[in-house]
């Protein structure tokens, strides 16, 4: 059964969602991400994906206090991403309660640093972020496109020991137009043992069911919850049927 991971994206300490990664298309949903996290835990979720969008844009962690507030007031397993560029950034994330970190841009711009982190912290604590636009990996809060193609990019790091990959199809993110199932299916066909986390476009329970039927191990979703597109009781009933 597919793993369900709600997402909290943070700008200025608030819980927000962007559309297609565009900072000018921002919707603020709640003022307290920690409160939202507690509600997710009360609903039965065990894990949480937290993105420091200020950090992604600024190229260093910004919303440390929000991360700490979430990890100190819940028992959720938090994976944290956004702005992790240096040894200090990754240590700050772990020191403030993150169980895992998602790292994307550094794997493109400084591969030797990413490999060093993989060796130091272990494959279970690092998630490779693979944010895709027009088949290429995007970096720095989706502000820049690299020359890296998705599958060769993944191959390089899977061979180095990566086990967890968060793959976001940027054109789908925040649109509620359905996930890029064929993209994820192509990744799983190439790497069937990979713990792939699908992200972007989820608009309904049917979307999650389709990802599950396609054999995708995990899914991140947020806007569909905040917009009331997913009935969480129905979701739990389906998962526990």
PDB file of N, CA and C in Angstrom, residues 84-150:
ATOM      1  N   UNK A  84      19.155  23.578   1.795  1.00  0.00           N
ATOM      2  CA  UNK A  84      20.244  22.803   2.401  1.00  0.00           C
ATOM      3  C   UNK A  84      21.415  22.771   1.423  1.00  0.00           C
ATOM      4  N   UNK A  85      22.388  23.637   1.683  1.00  0.00           N
ATOM      5  CA  UNK A  85      23.519  23.810   0.770  1.00  0.00           C
ATOM      6  C   UNK A  85      24.870  23.493   1.399  1.00  0.00           C
ATOM      7  N   UNK A  86      24.959  23.601   2.724  1.00  0.00           N
ATOM      8  CA  UNK A  86      26.246  23.461   3.404  1.00  0.00           C
ATOM      9  C   UNK A  86      26.164  22.415   4.512  1.00  0.00           C
ATOM     10  N   UNK A  87      27.326  22.033   5.040  1.00  0.00           N
ATOM     11  CA  UNK A  87      27.353  21.119   6.185  1.00  0.00           C
ATOM     12  C   UNK A  87      26.571  21.716   7.352  1.00  0.00           C
ATOM     13  N   UNK A  88      26.685  23.030   7.541  1.00  0.00           N
ATOM     14  CA  UNK A  88      25.958  23.685   8.633  1.00  0.00           C
ATOM     15  C   UNK A  88      24.453  23.564   8.433  1.00  0.00           C
ATOM     16  N   UNK A  89      23.980  23.725   7.201  1.00  0.00           N
ATOM     17  CA  UNK A  89      22.549  23.622   6.923  1.00  0.00           C
ATOM     18  C   UNK A  89      22.015  22.237   7.269  1.00  0.00           C
ATOM     19  N   UNK A  90      22.710  21.197   6.818  1.00  0.00           N
ATOM     20  CA  UNK A  90      22.201  19.845   7.063  1.00  0.00           C
ATOM     21  C   UNK A  90      22.261  19.507   8.549  1.00  0.00           C
ATOM     22  N   UNK A  91      23.300  19.963   9.224  1.00  0.00           N
ATOM     23  CA  UNK A  91      23.392  19.736  10.669  1.00  0.00           C
ATOM     24  C   UNK A  91      22.293  20.490  11.408  1.00  0.00           C
ATOM     25  N   UNK A  92      21.987  21.711  10.942  1.00  0.00           N
ATOM     26  CA  UNK A  92      20.908  22.491  11.552  1.00  0.00           C
ATOM     27  C   UNK A  92      19.577  21.769  11.422  1.00  0.00           C
ATOM     28  N   UNK A  93      19.318  21.195  10.264  1.00  0.00           N
ATOM     29  CA  UNK A  93      18.065  20.463  10.052  1.00  0.00           C
ATOM     30  C   UNK A  93      17.960  19.277  11.012  1.00  0.00           C
ATOM     31  N   UNK A  94      19.018  18.505  11.122  1.00  0.00           N
ATOM     32  CA  UNK A  94      18.990  17.356  12.028  1.00  0.00           C
ATOM     33  C   UNK A  94      18.915  17.783  13.494  1.00  0.00           C
ATOM     34  N   UNK A  95      19.655  18.820  13.856  1.00  0.00           N
ATOM     35  CA  UNK A  95      19.647  19.292  15.243  1.00  0.00           C
ATOM     36  C   UNK A  95      18.270  19.805  15.662  1.00  0.00           C
ATOM     37  N   UNK A  96      17.493  20.279  14.702  1.00  0.00           N
ATOM     38  CA  UNK A  96      16.161  20.808  15.005  1.00  0.00           C
ATOM     39  C   UNK A  96      15.051  19.792  14.771  1.00  0.00           C
ATOM     40  N   UNK A  97      15.432  18.526  14.711  1.00  0.00           N
ATOM     41  CA  UNK A  97      14.443  17.464  14.780  1.00  0.00           C
ATOM     42  C   UNK A  97      14.086  16.759  13.497  1.00  0.00           C
ATOM     43  N   UNK A  98      14.627  17.192  12.360  1.00  0.00           N
ATOM     44  CA  UNK A  98      14.333  16.479  11.116  1.00  0.00           C
ATOM     45  C   UNK A  98      14.904  15.063  11.192  1.00  0.00           C
ATOM     46  N   UNK A  99      14.109  14.085  10.813  1.00  0.00           N
ATOM     47  CA  UNK A  99      14.600  12.705  10.778  1.00  0.00           C
ATOM     48  C   UNK A  99      15.303  12.415   9.458  1.00  0.00           C
ATOM     49  N   UNK A 100      14.834  13.093   8.413  1.00  0.00           N
ATOM     50  CA  UNK A 100      15.421  12.954   7.085  1.00  0.00           C
ATOM     51  C   UNK A 100      15.520  14.340   6.462  1.00  0.00           C
ATOM     52  N   UNK A 101      16.387  14.487   5.478  1.00  0.00           N
ATOM     53  CA  UNK A 101      16.448  15.733   4.715  1.00  0.00           C
ATOM     54  C   UNK A 101      16.329  15.404   3.234  1.00  0.00           C
ATOM     55  N   UNK A 102      15.705  16.330   2.518  1.00  0.00           N
ATOM     56  CA  UNK A 102      15.609  16.218   1.069  1.00  0.00           C
ATOM     57  C   UNK A 102      16.591  17.197   0.450  1.00  0.00           C
ATOM     58  N   UNK A 103      17.480  16.678  -0.373  1.00  0.00           N
ATOM     59  CA  UNK A 103      18.530  17.490  -0.986  1.00  0.00           C
ATOM     60  C   UNK A 103      18.463  17.322  -2.497  1.00  0.00           C
ATOM     61  N   UNK A 104      18.351  18.428  -3.207  1.00  0.00           N
ATOM     62  CA  UNK A 104      18.268  18.354  -4.659  1.00  0.00           C
ATOM     63  C   UNK A 104      19.345  19.144  -5.367  1.00  0.00           C
ATOM     64  N   UNK A 105      19.363  20.456  -5.141  1.00  0.00           N
ATOM     65  CA  UNK A 105      20.264  21.334  -5.904  1.00  0.00           C
ATOM     66  C   UNK A 105      21.730  20.955  -5.734  1.00  0.00           C
ATOM     67  N   UNK A 106      22.120  20.630  -4.499  1.00  0.00           N
ATOM     68  CA  UNK A 106      23.527  20.301  -4.232  1.00  0.00           C
ATOM     69  C   UNK A 106      23.962  19.057  -5.002  1.00  0.00           C
ATOM     70  N   UNK A 107      23.022  18.126  -5.187  1.00  0.00           N
ATOM     71  CA  UNK A 107      23.356  16.913  -5.946  1.00  0.00           C
ATOM     72  C   UNK A 107      23.677  17.240  -7.398  1.00  0.00           C
ATOM     73  N   UNK A 108      23.203  18.392  -7.868  1.00  0.00           N
ATOM     74  CA  UNK A 108      23.509  18.842  -9.232  1.00  0.00           C
ATOM     75  C   UNK A 108      24.780  19.684  -9.252  1.00  0.00           C
ATOM     76  N   UNK A 109      24.859  20.660  -8.338  1.00  0.00           N
ATOM     77  CA  UNK A 109      25.955  21.639  -8.396  1.00  0.00           C
ATOM     78  C   UNK A 109      27.226  21.189  -7.682  1.00  0.00           C
ATOM     79  N   UNK A 110      27.078  20.366  -6.624  1.00  0.00           N
ATOM     80  CA  UNK A 110      28.238  19.890  -5.857  1.00  0.00           C
ATOM     81  C   UNK A 110      28.061  18.403  -5.532  1.00  0.00           C
ATOM     82  N   UNK A 111      28.145  17.544  -6.541  1.00  0.00           N
ATOM     83  CA  UNK A 111      27.898  16.118  -6.311  1.00  0.00           C
ATOM     84  C   UNK A 111      28.797  15.494  -5.257  1.00  0.00           C
ATOM     85  N   UNK A 112      30.038  15.968  -5.164  1.00  0.00           N
ATOM     86  CA  UNK A 112      30.948  15.389  -4.167  1.00  0.00           C
ATOM     87  C   UNK A 112      30.458  15.663  -2.745  1.00  0.00           C
ATOM     88  N   UNK A 113      29.805  16.805  -2.535  1.00  0.00           N
ATOM     89  CA  UNK A 113      29.265  17.133  -1.211  1.00  0.00           C
ATOM     90  C   UNK A 113      28.081  16.228  -0.885  1.00  0.00           C
ATOM     91  N   UNK A 114      27.235  16.019  -1.878  1.00  0.00           N
ATOM     92  CA  UNK A 114      26.089  15.135  -1.662  1.00  0.00           C
ATOM     93  C   UNK A 114      26.551  13.722  -1.325  1.00  0.00           C
ATOM     94  N   UNK A 115      27.544  13.229  -2.045  1.00  0.00           N
ATOM     95  CA  UNK A 115      28.075  11.886  -1.779  1.00  0.00           C
ATOM     96  C   UNK A 115      28.670  11.815  -0.376  1.00  0.00           C
ATOM     97  N   UNK A 116      29.352  12.861   0.038  1.00  0.00           N
ATOM     98  CA  UNK A 116      29.928  12.898   1.387  1.00  0.00           C
ATOM     99  C   UNK A 116      28.830  12.827   2.442  1.00  0.00           C
ATOM    100  N   UNK A 117      27.737  13.541   2.225  1.00  0.00           N
ATOM    101  CA  UNK A 117      26.607  13.497   3.162  1.00  0.00           C
ATOM    102  C   UNK A 117      25.970  12.109   3.183  1.00  0.00           C
ATOM    103  N   UNK A 118      25.873  11.505   2.007  1.00  0.00           N
ATOM    104  CA  UNK A 118      25.299  10.168   1.901  1.00  0.00           C
ATOM    105  C   UNK A 118      26.130   9.178   2.725  1.00  0.00           C
ATOM    106  N   UNK A 119      27.430   9.317   2.641  1.00  0.00           N
ATOM    107  CA  UNK A 119      28.317   8.428   3.395  1.00  0.00           C
ATOM    108  C   UNK A 119      28.297   8.729   4.891  1.00  0.00           C
ATOM    109  N   UNK A 120      28.190  10.003   5.243  1.00  0.00           N
ATOM    110  CA  UNK A 120      28.230  10.401   6.653  1.00  0.00           C
ATOM    111  C   UNK A 120      26.931  10.083   7.390  1.00  0.00           C
ATOM    112  N   UNK A 121      25.792  10.400   6.757  1.00  0.00           N
ATOM    113  CA  UNK A 121      24.505  10.288   7.460  1.00  0.00           C
ATOM    114  C   UNK A 121      23.735   9.024   7.109  1.00  0.00           C
ATOM    115  N   UNK A 122      24.066   8.410   5.987  1.00  0.00           N
ATOM    116  CA  UNK A 122      23.417   7.166   5.598  1.00  0.00           C
ATOM    117  C   UNK A 122      22.250   7.373   4.648  1.00  0.00           C
ATOM    118  N   UNK A 123      21.996   6.370   3.836  1.00  0.00           N
ATOM    119  CA  UNK A 123      20.966   6.454   2.804  1.00  0.00           C
ATOM    120  C   UNK A 123      19.560   6.569   3.373  1.00  0.00           C
ATOM    121  N   UNK A 124      19.356   6.107   4.609  1.00  0.00           N
ATOM    122  CA  UNK A 124      18.018   6.175   5.202  1.00  0.00           C
ATOM    123  C   UNK A 124      17.649   7.591   5.622  1.00  0.00           C
ATOM    124  N   UNK A 125      18.649   8.458   5.785  1.00  0.00           N
ATOM    125  CA  UNK A 125      18.361   9.812   6.271  1.00  0.00           C
ATOM    126  C   UNK A 125      18.412  10.866   5.171  1.00  0.00           C
ATOM    127  N   UNK A 126      18.818  10.454   3.970  1.00  0.00           N
ATOM    128  CA  UNK A 126      18.889  11.388   2.851  1.00  0.00           C
ATOM    129  C   UNK A 126      17.895  11.011   1.763  1.00  0.00           C
ATOM    130  N   UNK A 127      17.158  12.007   1.296  1.00  0.00           N
ATOM    131  CA  UNK A 127      16.242  11.837   0.176  1.00  0.00           C
ATOM    132  C   UNK A 127      16.775  12.686  -0.977  1.00  0.00           C
ATOM    133  N   UNK A 128      16.973  12.071  -2.111  1.00  0.00           N
ATOM    134  CA  UNK A 128      17.416  12.816  -3.286  1.00  0.00           C
ATOM    135  C   UNK A 128      16.208  13.496  -3.916  1.00  0.00           C
ATOM    136  N   UNK A 129      16.253  14.818  -3.981  1.00  0.00           N
ATOM    137  CA  UNK A 129      15.174  15.557  -4.620  1.00  0.00           C
ATOM    138  C   UNK A 129      15.430  15.655  -6.117  1.00  0.00           C
ATOM    139  N   UNK A 130      14.476  15.177  -6.896  1.00  0.00           N
ATOM    140  CA  UNK A 130      14.588  15.230  -8.357  1.00  0.00           C
ATOM    141  C   UNK A 130      13.377  15.997  -8.881  1.00  0.00           C
ATOM    142  N   UNK A 131      13.542  17.298  -9.013  1.00  0.00           N
ATOM    143  CA  UNK A 131      12.473  18.170  -9.477  1.00  0.00           C
ATOM    144  C   UNK A 131      12.619  18.354 -10.976  1.00  0.00           C
ATOM    145  N   UNK A 132      11.588  17.989 -11.726  1.00  0.00           N
ATOM    146  CA  UNK A 132      11.712  17.857 -13.178  1.00  0.00           C
ATOM    147  C   UNK A 132      10.836  18.870 -13.913  1.00  0.00           C
ATOM    148  N   UNK A 133      11.452  19.530 -14.892  1.00  0.00           N
ATOM    149  CA  UNK A 133      10.711  20.412 -15.794  1.00  0.00           C
ATOM    150  C   UNK A 133      11.244  20.171 -17.202  1.00  0.00           C
ATOM    151  N   UNK A 134      10.345  19.809 -18.109  1.00  0.00           N
ATOM    152  CA  UNK A 134      10.741  19.502 -19.496  1.00  0.00           C
ATOM    153  C   UNK A 134      11.850  18.452 -19.561  1.00  0.00           C
ATOM    154  N   UNK A 135      11.759  17.488 -18.653  1.00  0.00           N
ATOM    155  CA  UNK A 135      12.703  16.380 -18.654  1.00  0.00           C
ATOM    156  C   UNK A 135      14.035  16.663 -17.992  1.00  0.00           C
ATOM    157  N   UNK A 136      14.268  17.910 -17.572  1.00  0.00           N
ATOM    158  CA  UNK A 136      15.527  18.309 -16.957  1.00  0.00           C
ATOM    159  C   UNK A 136      15.332  18.569 -15.459  1.00  0.00           C
ATOM    160  N   UNK A 137      16.386  18.343 -14.688  1.00  0.00           N
ATOM    161  CA  UNK A 137      16.353  18.619 -13.252  1.00  0.00           C
ATOM    162  C   UNK A 137      16.442  20.124 -13.015  1.00  0.00           C
ATOM    163  N   UNK A 138      15.530  20.649 -12.206  1.00  0.00           N
ATOM    164  CA  UNK A 138      15.548  22.062 -11.835  1.00  0.00           C
ATOM    165  C   UNK A 138      16.142  22.225 -10.436  1.00  0.00           C
ATOM    166  N   UNK A 139      16.727  23.393 -10.172  1.00  0.00           N
ATOM    167  CA  UNK A 139      17.417  23.622  -8.907  1.00  0.00           C
ATOM    168  C   UNK A 139      17.063  25.002  -8.338  1.00  0.00           C
ATOM    169  N   UNK A 140      17.507  25.187  -7.092  1.00  0.00           N
ATOM    170  CA  UNK A 140      17.385  26.478  -6.392  1.00  0.00           C
ATOM    171  C   UNK A 140      15.956  27.007  -6.383  1.00  0.00           C
ATOM    172  N   UNK A 141      15.082  26.195  -5.759  1.00  0.00           N
ATOM    173  CA  UNK A 141      13.697  26.599  -5.655  1.00  0.00           C
ATOM    174  C   UNK A 141      12.996  26.663  -6.995  1.00  0.00           C
ATOM    175  N   UNK A 142      13.457  25.815  -7.938  1.00  0.00           N
ATOM    176  CA  UNK A 142      12.882  25.713  -9.281  1.00  0.00           C
ATOM    177  C   UNK A 142      13.086  26.988 -10.086  1.00  0.00           C
ATOM    178  N   UNK A 143      14.046  27.795  -9.654  1.00  0.00           N
ATOM    179  CA  UNK A 143      14.329  29.039 -10.374  1.00  0.00           C
ATOM    180  C   UNK A 143      15.255  28.807 -11.570  1.00  0.00           C
ATOM    181  N   UNK A 144      15.998  27.699 -11.545  1.00  0.00           N
ATOM    182  CA  UNK A 144      16.972  27.437 -12.609  1.00  0.00           C
ATOM    183  C   UNK A 144      16.829  26.005 -13.109  1.00  0.00           C
ATOM    184  N   UNK A 145      17.001  25.811 -14.406  1.00  0.00           N
ATOM    185  CA  UNK A 145      17.011  24.468 -14.988  1.00  0.00           C
ATOM    186  C   UNK A 145      18.459  24.055 -15.239  1.00  0.00           C
ATOM    187  N   UNK A 146      18.764  22.806 -14.901  1.00  0.00           N
ATOM    188  CA  UNK A 146      20.106  22.284 -15.155  1.00  0.00           C
ATOM    189  C   UNK A 146      20.120  21.566 -16.500  1.00  0.00           C
ATOM    190  N   UNK A 147      21.242  20.987 -16.831  1.00  0.00           N
ATOM    191  CA  UNK A 147      21.346  20.197 -18.066  1.00  0.00           C
ATOM    192  C   UNK A 147      21.188  18.704 -17.792  1.00  0.00           C
ATOM    193  N   UNK A 148      20.894  18.358 -16.528  1.00  0.00           N
ATOM    194  CA  UNK A 148      20.798  16.948 -16.120  1.00  0.00           C
ATOM    195  C   UNK A 148      19.454  16.348 -16.549  1.00  0.00           C
ATOM    196  N   UNK A 149      19.506  15.215 -17.268  1.00  0.00           N
ATOM    197  CA  UNK A 149      18.296  14.448 -17.578  1.00  0.00           C
ATOM    198  C   UNK A 149      17.951  13.549 -16.397  1.00  0.00           C
ATOM    199  N   UNK A 150      16.654  13.301 -16.179  1.00  0.00           N
ATOM    200  CA  UNK A 150      16.194  12.610 -14.975  1.00  0.00           C
ATOM    201  C   UNK A 150      16.820  11.231 -14.766  1.00  0.00           C
TER     202      UNK A 150
END
